[in-house]
Short mmCIF file of C-alpha atoms in Angstrom, two decimals:
data_model
loop_
_atom_site.label_atom_id
_atom_site.label_comp_id
_atom_site.label_asym_id
_atom_site.label_seq_id
_atom_site.Cartn_x
_atom_site.Cartn_y
_atom_site.Cartn_z
CA MET A 1 -0.02 0.08 -0.32
CA LEU A 2 1.24 3.53 -0.87
CA PRO A 3 1.98 5.82 2.00
CA LEU A 4 -0.10 8.74 2.61
CA ARG A 5 2.66 11.04 3.34
CA MET A 6 6.03 11.76 2.22
CA SER A 7 9.23 11.52 4.00
CA ARG A 8 10.69 14.98 5.26
CA ARG A 9 13.74 13.99 3.04
CA ALA A 10 11.76 13.35 -0.23
CA VAL A 11 9.83 16.97 0.65
CA LEU A 12 13.05 18.78 1.03
CA ALA A 13 14.27 17.37 -2.51
CA ALA A 14 11.26 18.71 -3.92
CA PRO A 15 10.74 22.21 -3.32
CA LEU A 16 7.48 24.37 -4.07
CA LEU A 17 6.83 25.69 -7.63
CA SER A 18 9.20 28.40 -8.51
CA ILE A 19 9.03 29.96 -11.72
CA PRO A 20 10.53 33.34 -11.64
CA LEU A 21 7.83 35.58 -13.06
CA GLY A 22 5.47 38.11 -12.10
CA GLY A 23 1.91 38.41 -11.88
CA GLY A 24 -0.35 37.14 -14.42
CA LYS A 25 2.62 35.58 -16.01
CA ALA A 26 3.37 33.23 -12.90
CA ALA A 27 -0.25 32.37 -12.73
CA ALA A 28 0.09 31.52 -16.60
CA ALA A 29 3.26 29.37 -15.78
CA GLU A 30 1.63 27.35 -13.21
CA GLY A 31 -1.57 26.79 -15.48
CA GLU A 32 0.61 25.50 -18.19
CA TRP A 33 2.63 23.46 -15.51
CA ASN A 34 -0.67 22.03 -14.32
CA GLY A 35 -2.03 21.47 -17.57
CA PHE A 36 1.25 19.35 -18.44
CA LEU A 37 0.61 17.56 -15.19
CA ALA A 38 -2.95 16.59 -16.40
CA ASN A 39 -1.80 15.48 -19.92
CA VAL A 40 0.83 13.16 -18.00
CA ARG A 41 -2.13 11.70 -16.04
CA ARG A 42 -3.63 10.96 -18.85
CA ASP A 43 -1.16 9.09 -20.47
CA ALA A 44 -0.28 7.33 -17.26
CA ILE A 45 -3.60 5.88 -16.61
CA SER A 46 -3.86 4.98 -20.73
CA ARG A 47 -0.92 2.82 -20.01
CA GLY A 48 -2.39 0.85 -17.03
CA VAL A 49 -1.07 3.14 -14.00
CA ARG A 50 -4.14 3.46 -11.67
CA ALA A 51 -5.45 6.85 -11.16
CA SER A 52 -5.00 6.68 -7.59
CA THR A 53 -1.42 6.22 -7.70
CA VAL A 54 -0.58 9.15 -10.09
CA ASP A 55 -2.72 11.58 -7.87
CA LEU A 56 -0.82 10.39 -4.89
CA VAL A 57 2.71 10.84 -6.27
CA PHE A 58 1.68 14.25 -8.08
CA ARG A 59 0.48 15.61 -4.78
CA TYR A 60 4.50 15.98 -4.21
CA VAL A 61 5.74 16.56 -7.73
CA GLU A 62 6.82 20.02 -7.74
CA TYR A 63 8.89 22.21 -10.62
CA LEU A 64 12.60 22.33 -9.43
CA PRO A 65 14.50 25.05 -10.72
CA LYS A 66 17.80 23.44 -9.56
CA VAL A 67 17.18 20.46 -11.64
CA ILE A 68 17.14 22.71 -14.96
CA GLU A 69 20.06 24.84 -13.59
CA LEU A 70 22.27 21.62 -13.20
CA ASP A 71 20.81 20.25 -16.75
CA ARG A 72 21.79 23.59 -18.54
CA HIS A 73 25.31 24.30 -17.18
CA GLN A 74 26.82 20.71 -16.90
CA PRO A 75 30.54 20.99 -16.69
CA GLU A 76 32.61 20.33 -19.93
CA ARG A 77 35.25 17.37 -19.49
CA THR A 78 38.36 19.17 -18.79
CA LYS A 79 40.52 16.31 -17.27
CA THR A 80 42.56 14.01 -19.22
CA PHE A 81 42.07 10.34 -19.25
CA ALA A 82 45.17 9.77 -16.75
CA GLU A 83 43.65 12.64 -14.29
CA PHE A 84 40.27 11.17 -14.65
CA ILE A 85 41.34 7.48 -13.93
CA ALA A 86 43.48 9.03 -10.88
CA THR A 87 40.17 10.56 -9.67
CA ALA A 88 37.91 7.61 -10.10
CA VAL A 89 39.98 4.64 -9.23
CA THR A 90 41.76 5.70 -6.18
CA PRO A 91 43.51 3.38 -3.61
CA GLN A 92 40.92 4.15 -1.35
CA ARG A 93 38.11 3.00 -3.68
CA GLU A 94 39.91 -0.25 -4.62
CA ALA A 95 40.55 -1.08 -0.78
CA ASP A 96 36.44 -0.25 -0.56
CA GLY A 97 36.13 -2.50 -3.47
CA ARG A 98 38.32 -5.44 -1.75
CA ARG A 99 36.46 -5.32 1.40
CA ALA A 100 32.71 -5.06 -0.71
CA LEU A 101 33.85 -8.23 -2.60
CA GLN A 102 35.02 -10.05 0.82
CA GLU A 103 31.66 -8.90 2.83
CA ASN A 104 29.24 -10.13 -0.10
CA GLY A 105 31.58 -13.14 -1.11
CA ALA A 106 28.63 -15.54 -0.90
CA LEU A 107 26.16 -13.34 -2.91
CA LEU A 108 28.31 -12.63 -5.12
CA GLN A 109 28.87 -16.14 -6.11
CA ARG A 110 25.19 -16.89 -6.27
CA VAL A 111 24.74 -13.98 -8.39
CA GLU A 112 27.49 -15.19 -10.75
CA ARG A 113 26.20 -18.53 -11.16
CA THR A 114 23.13 -17.04 -12.29
CA TYR A 115 24.28 -14.32 -14.79
CA HIS A 116 27.81 -15.56 -15.11
CA VAL A 117 29.57 -12.08 -14.53
CA GLN A 118 32.65 -11.97 -12.02
CA PRO A 119 32.32 -10.70 -8.86
CA ARG A 120 35.27 -8.07 -9.18
CA PHE A 121 33.31 -6.42 -12.24
CA ILE A 122 29.82 -6.26 -10.52
CA VAL A 123 31.70 -4.73 -7.60
CA ALA A 124 33.57 -2.35 -9.99
CA LEU A 125 30.03 -1.14 -11.66
CA TRP A 126 28.71 -0.73 -8.19
CA GLY A 127 31.92 1.22 -6.74
CA ILE A 128 31.98 3.52 -9.83
CA GLU A 129 28.17 4.35 -10.10
CA THR A 130 27.42 4.96 -6.37
CA ALA A 131 30.19 4.24 -4.22
CA PHE A 132 29.19 1.03 -3.43
CA GLY A 133 25.85 2.59 -2.46
CA LYS A 134 26.99 5.52 -0.51
CA ILE A 135 26.03 8.45 -3.03
CA THR A 136 22.82 7.77 -4.80
CA GLY A 137 21.40 10.93 -4.73
CA ASN A 138 18.47 12.77 -3.10
CA TYR A 139 16.07 14.19 -5.42
CA PHE A 140 12.53 13.02 -5.45
CA VAL A 141 12.69 10.97 -9.00
CA PRO A 142 9.00 11.75 -10.45
CA ALA A 143 9.74 15.69 -9.93
CA SER A 144 12.89 15.66 -11.37
CA LEU A 145 11.52 13.93 -14.62
CA ALA A 146 8.81 15.82 -14.62
CA THR A 147 11.01 19.08 -14.40
CA LEU A 148 13.10 17.89 -17.25
CA ALA A 149 10.04 16.83 -19.28
CA TYR A 150 8.42 19.98 -18.82
CA ASP A 151 11.26 22.10 -19.97
CA GLY A 152 11.15 20.64 -23.10
CA ARG A 153 14.80 20.40 -24.15
CA ARG A 154 14.37 16.63 -24.25
CA GLY A 155 10.86 16.76 -23.15
CA SER A 156 9.96 13.43 -25.11
CA LEU A 157 13.08 11.52 -23.17
CA PHE A 158 12.02 12.74 -19.91
CA ARG A 159 8.27 12.03 -20.20
CA ASP A 160 8.66 8.49 -21.05
CA GLU A 161 11.03 7.93 -18.20
CA LEU A 162 8.43 9.74 -15.92
CA LEU A 163 5.79 7.45 -17.27
CA ASN A 164 8.01 4.51 -16.58
CA ALA A 165 8.84 5.92 -12.90
CA LEU A 166 4.78 5.84 -12.27
CA LYS A 167 4.52 2.24 -13.53
CA ILE A 168 7.34 1.30 -10.86
CA LEU A 169 5.52 3.11 -8.28
CA ASP A 170 1.97 1.35 -9.42
CA GLU A 171 3.75 -1.93 -9.41
CA GLY A 172 4.62 -1.65 -5.74
CA ASP A 173 8.51 -2.26 -6.02
CA ILE A 174 8.90 0.85 -3.94
CA SER A 175 7.19 3.47 -2.16
CA PRO A 176 7.16 7.39 -3.75
CA HIS A 177 8.87 8.47 -0.64
CA ASP A 178 11.78 5.97 -1.27
CA MET A 179 12.32 6.81 -4.93
CA LEU A 180 15.50 9.01 -4.61
CA GLY A 181 18.18 9.39 -7.07
CA SER A 182 20.24 11.94 -9.03
CA TRP A 183 18.78 15.14 -10.41
CA ALA A 184 18.39 13.55 -14.02
CA GLY A 185 16.22 10.72 -12.43
CA ALA A 186 19.07 7.98 -12.16
CA MET A 187 17.82 5.58 -9.60
CA GLY A 188 19.05 3.68 -6.32
CA GLN A 189 22.43 1.79 -6.03
CA CYS A 190 22.76 1.11 -9.57
CA GLN A 191 21.96 4.24 -11.00
CA PHE A 192 19.05 2.93 -13.31
CA MET A 193 16.88 5.39 -15.06
CA PRO A 194 13.34 4.06 -14.91
CA SER A 195 13.06 2.34 -18.19
CA THR A 196 16.33 0.56 -17.29
CA PHE A 197 14.90 -0.34 -14.16
CA LEU A 198 11.72 -1.99 -15.82
CA ARG A 199 13.78 -3.92 -18.21
CA TYR A 200 16.53 -5.36 -15.90
CA ALA A 201 16.36 -4.95 -12.44
CA VAL A 202 15.48 -8.46 -10.64
CA ASP A 203 14.36 -9.43 -7.57
CA PHE A 204 17.13 -11.64 -6.43
CA ASP A 205 16.12 -12.31 -3.19
CA HIS A 206 12.47 -13.06 -4.26
CA ASP A 207 10.58 -10.70 -1.91
CA GLY A 208 8.30 -9.68 -4.33
CA ARG A 209 10.01 -6.21 -4.69
CA ARG A 210 12.90 -5.35 -7.18
CA ASN A 211 14.64 -2.81 -4.49
CA ILE A 212 17.72 -1.00 -5.86
CA TRP A 213 17.62 1.30 -3.00
CA THR A 214 18.33 -0.88 -0.09
CA ASP A 215 17.98 -4.26 -0.93
CA ARG A 216 21.68 -5.87 -1.28
CA GLU A 217 20.53 -8.92 -3.23
CA ASP A 218 18.42 -7.00 -5.52
CA VAL A 219 21.04 -4.14 -6.28
CA LEU A 220 24.14 -6.54 -6.95
CA GLY A 221 21.81 -9.40 -8.97
CA SER A 222 20.39 -6.08 -11.02
CA ILE A 223 23.91 -4.94 -11.91
CA ALA A 224 25.05 -8.26 -13.00
CA ASN A 225 21.92 -9.13 -15.11
CA TYR A 226 22.02 -5.45 -16.97
CA ILE A 227 25.47 -6.03 -17.77
CA SER A 228 24.80 -9.44 -18.93
CA GLN A 229 22.27 -8.64 -20.97
CA LEU A 230 24.11 -5.97 -22.57
CA GLY A 231 26.52 -8.69 -23.87
CA TRP A 232 28.99 -9.26 -21.05
CA ARG A 233 31.02 -12.86 -21.49
CA GLY A 234 32.17 -14.26 -18.05
CA ASP A 235 35.11 -15.92 -19.70
CA GLN A 236 36.93 -12.72 -20.40
CA GLY A 237 38.53 -9.55 -18.86
CA TRP A 238 37.72 -6.08 -20.26
CA GLY A 239 41.18 -5.41 -21.95
CA GLN A 240 44.46 -3.81 -20.57
CA ALA A 241 46.65 -0.53 -20.70
CA ALA A 242 48.69 0.33 -23.49
CA THR A 243 50.80 2.83 -25.22
CA VAL A 244 51.20 3.93 -28.96
CA PRO A 245 54.23 5.15 -30.54
CA ALA A 246 54.76 8.45 -31.64
CA ASN A 247 53.13 9.30 -35.30
CA PHE A 248 51.07 6.45 -34.51
CA ASP A 249 48.56 5.94 -37.84
CA THR A 250 45.38 6.37 -36.23
CA ARG A 251 42.77 5.01 -39.14
CA TYR A 252 42.59 1.84 -37.53
CA THR A 253 41.55 2.72 -34.02
CA GLY A 254 38.16 2.72 -32.41
CA LEU A 255 35.86 0.07 -31.60
CA ASP A 256 34.69 -0.69 -35.08
CA TYR A 257 37.82 -2.19 -35.87
CA ARG A 258 39.22 -5.30 -34.62
CA ARG A 259 42.78 -7.18 -34.72
CA PRO A 260 44.76 -9.77 -33.30
CA ILE A 261 46.80 -8.47 -30.52
CA SER A 262 50.19 -9.67 -32.62
CA GLN A 263 49.03 -7.51 -35.35
CA TRP A 264 49.03 -4.59 -33.06
CA THR A 265 52.27 -5.31 -31.57
CA GLN A 266 53.73 -5.47 -34.79
CA LEU A 267 52.60 -1.91 -35.25
CA GLY A 268 54.59 -0.80 -32.00
CA VAL A 269 51.80 -1.38 -29.43
CA ARG A 270 52.89 -2.01 -26.18
CA GLY A 271 51.53 -2.60 -22.56
CA SER A 272 51.47 -0.01 -20.27
CA ASP A 273 54.74 -1.45 -18.74
CA GLY A 274 56.52 -1.35 -22.24
CA ARG A 275 56.50 -5.10 -22.66
CA PRO A 276 54.52 -6.78 -25.56
CA PRO A 277 50.83 -6.61 -24.57
CA ILE A 278 49.33 -9.80 -23.28
CA GLY A 279 47.63 -12.15 -25.76
CA HIS A 280 48.47 -13.01 -29.19
CA GLN A 281 45.24 -14.22 -31.56
CA GLU A 282 42.83 -12.39 -29.15
CA LEU A 283 40.95 -9.88 -31.16
CA ALA A 284 41.10 -6.36 -29.59
CA SER A 285 40.37 -2.60 -30.69
CA LEU A 286 42.66 0.12 -30.25
CA VAL A 287 41.02 3.30 -28.13
CA LEU A 288 43.03 6.28 -27.65
CA PRO A 289 40.82 7.92 -24.51
CA ASP A 290 42.47 11.29 -25.17
CA GLY A 291 42.09 11.12 -29.05
CA ALA A 292 45.60 10.75 -29.34
CA GLY A 293 48.76 9.02 -27.90
CA PRO A 294 50.66 7.85 -26.16
CA GLN A 295 47.75 6.57 -23.60
CA ALA A 296 45.63 3.72 -25.56
CA LEU A 297 43.52 0.75 -24.47
CA LEU A 298 43.33 -2.49 -26.01
CA VAL A 299 39.64 -3.79 -25.32
CA ASN A 300 37.29 -6.48 -26.03
CA ASP A 301 33.59 -7.19 -26.19
CA ASN A 302 33.28 -6.73 -22.65
CA PHE A 303 34.50 -3.34 -22.90
CA ARG A 304 31.75 -2.54 -25.43
CA ALA A 305 29.28 -3.81 -23.03
CA ILE A 306 30.19 -1.41 -20.46
CA MET A 307 29.90 1.08 -23.11
CA ARG A 308 26.54 0.21 -23.88
CA TRP A 309 25.60 0.93 -19.80
CA ASN A 310 27.50 4.28 -20.23
CA LYS A 311 28.62 5.85 -23.64
CA SER A 312 31.74 6.91 -22.22
CA THR A 313 35.44 5.53 -22.86
CA PHE A 314 36.39 7.03 -19.62
CA PHE A 315 33.70 5.32 -17.72
CA ALA A 316 34.08 2.00 -19.26
CA ALA A 317 37.90 2.16 -18.26
CA SER A 318 37.48 3.20 -14.77
CA VAL A 319 35.15 0.30 -14.19
CA GLY A 320 38.17 -1.97 -15.82
CA TYR A 321 40.84 -0.13 -13.85
CA LEU A 322 38.82 -0.68 -10.71
CA ALA A 323 37.86 -4.40 -11.48
CA ASP A 324 41.72 -4.89 -11.79
CA GLY A 325 42.80 -3.11 -8.69
CA ILE A 326 40.01 -5.19 -6.70
CA GLY A 327 41.24 -8.45 -8.08
CA ARG A 328 44.67 -7.63 -7.70
CA GLY A 329 43.87 -7.53 -3.91
#
């Protein structure tokens, strides 16, 4: 049963409507907002969401100016690949990852048997996304999504995500006051968007709910299920760090081009330690994360799977580096 009141935390994450217009303009803006919500309500009900669920959630859905500010002023990436990795894959995070691996060993073994994803990669994805569940966001997700949908810049995308969030709430996987996440609507310890949740979140402990906010079994099971469905192979790693010589011909770099590692070696590619890269006939793609040498990555299809999770070379590499650091421990 849905709660009748939101928690104080969720209320604070969803401040009152604030559109900086005066007089009749403010009333008109509020009228447009209410009209927008009425249209979403109609669409949600047409998709099978109960009217009572929508009405309860919309009692607490407010326009969030801070979300628009964050969306409009996202910082441009200025770090080099080496600087990003130094920040994302710290000795402390590796130590925390090894501790998480040990503390959840039996659970991770069961998850691996089910989804064929190595525990160190499950933990690495968990660590990069939310610092092992410590940093998940405190925005009321329906309010964030409604604000972004109403804003219109990517309105269609976020309107669909809002409708998906209402479906999740209607199915009872989480109560409204617990549906917290990032300002952009990524939820829980997995940072799933609602559409991703509906497709890939799992009830690994079979308690009748898919809870990626506070249920450790569902969190780790859902991470493994998602990356598995994205094409993960449990008999492979992700790749390896490499370097390329000066004036290296970059025409055949990138994920669309594969060749045996032995051929990359003949072209002067070396491991990060200066030795020939590991492997011989294994097919690999050469990625230059900074767009030019000498820093390079020799990667396989598991790297591509991580890129389907997040279309960032830096993100995918940080998951691989962290998994390697956890494994070395």
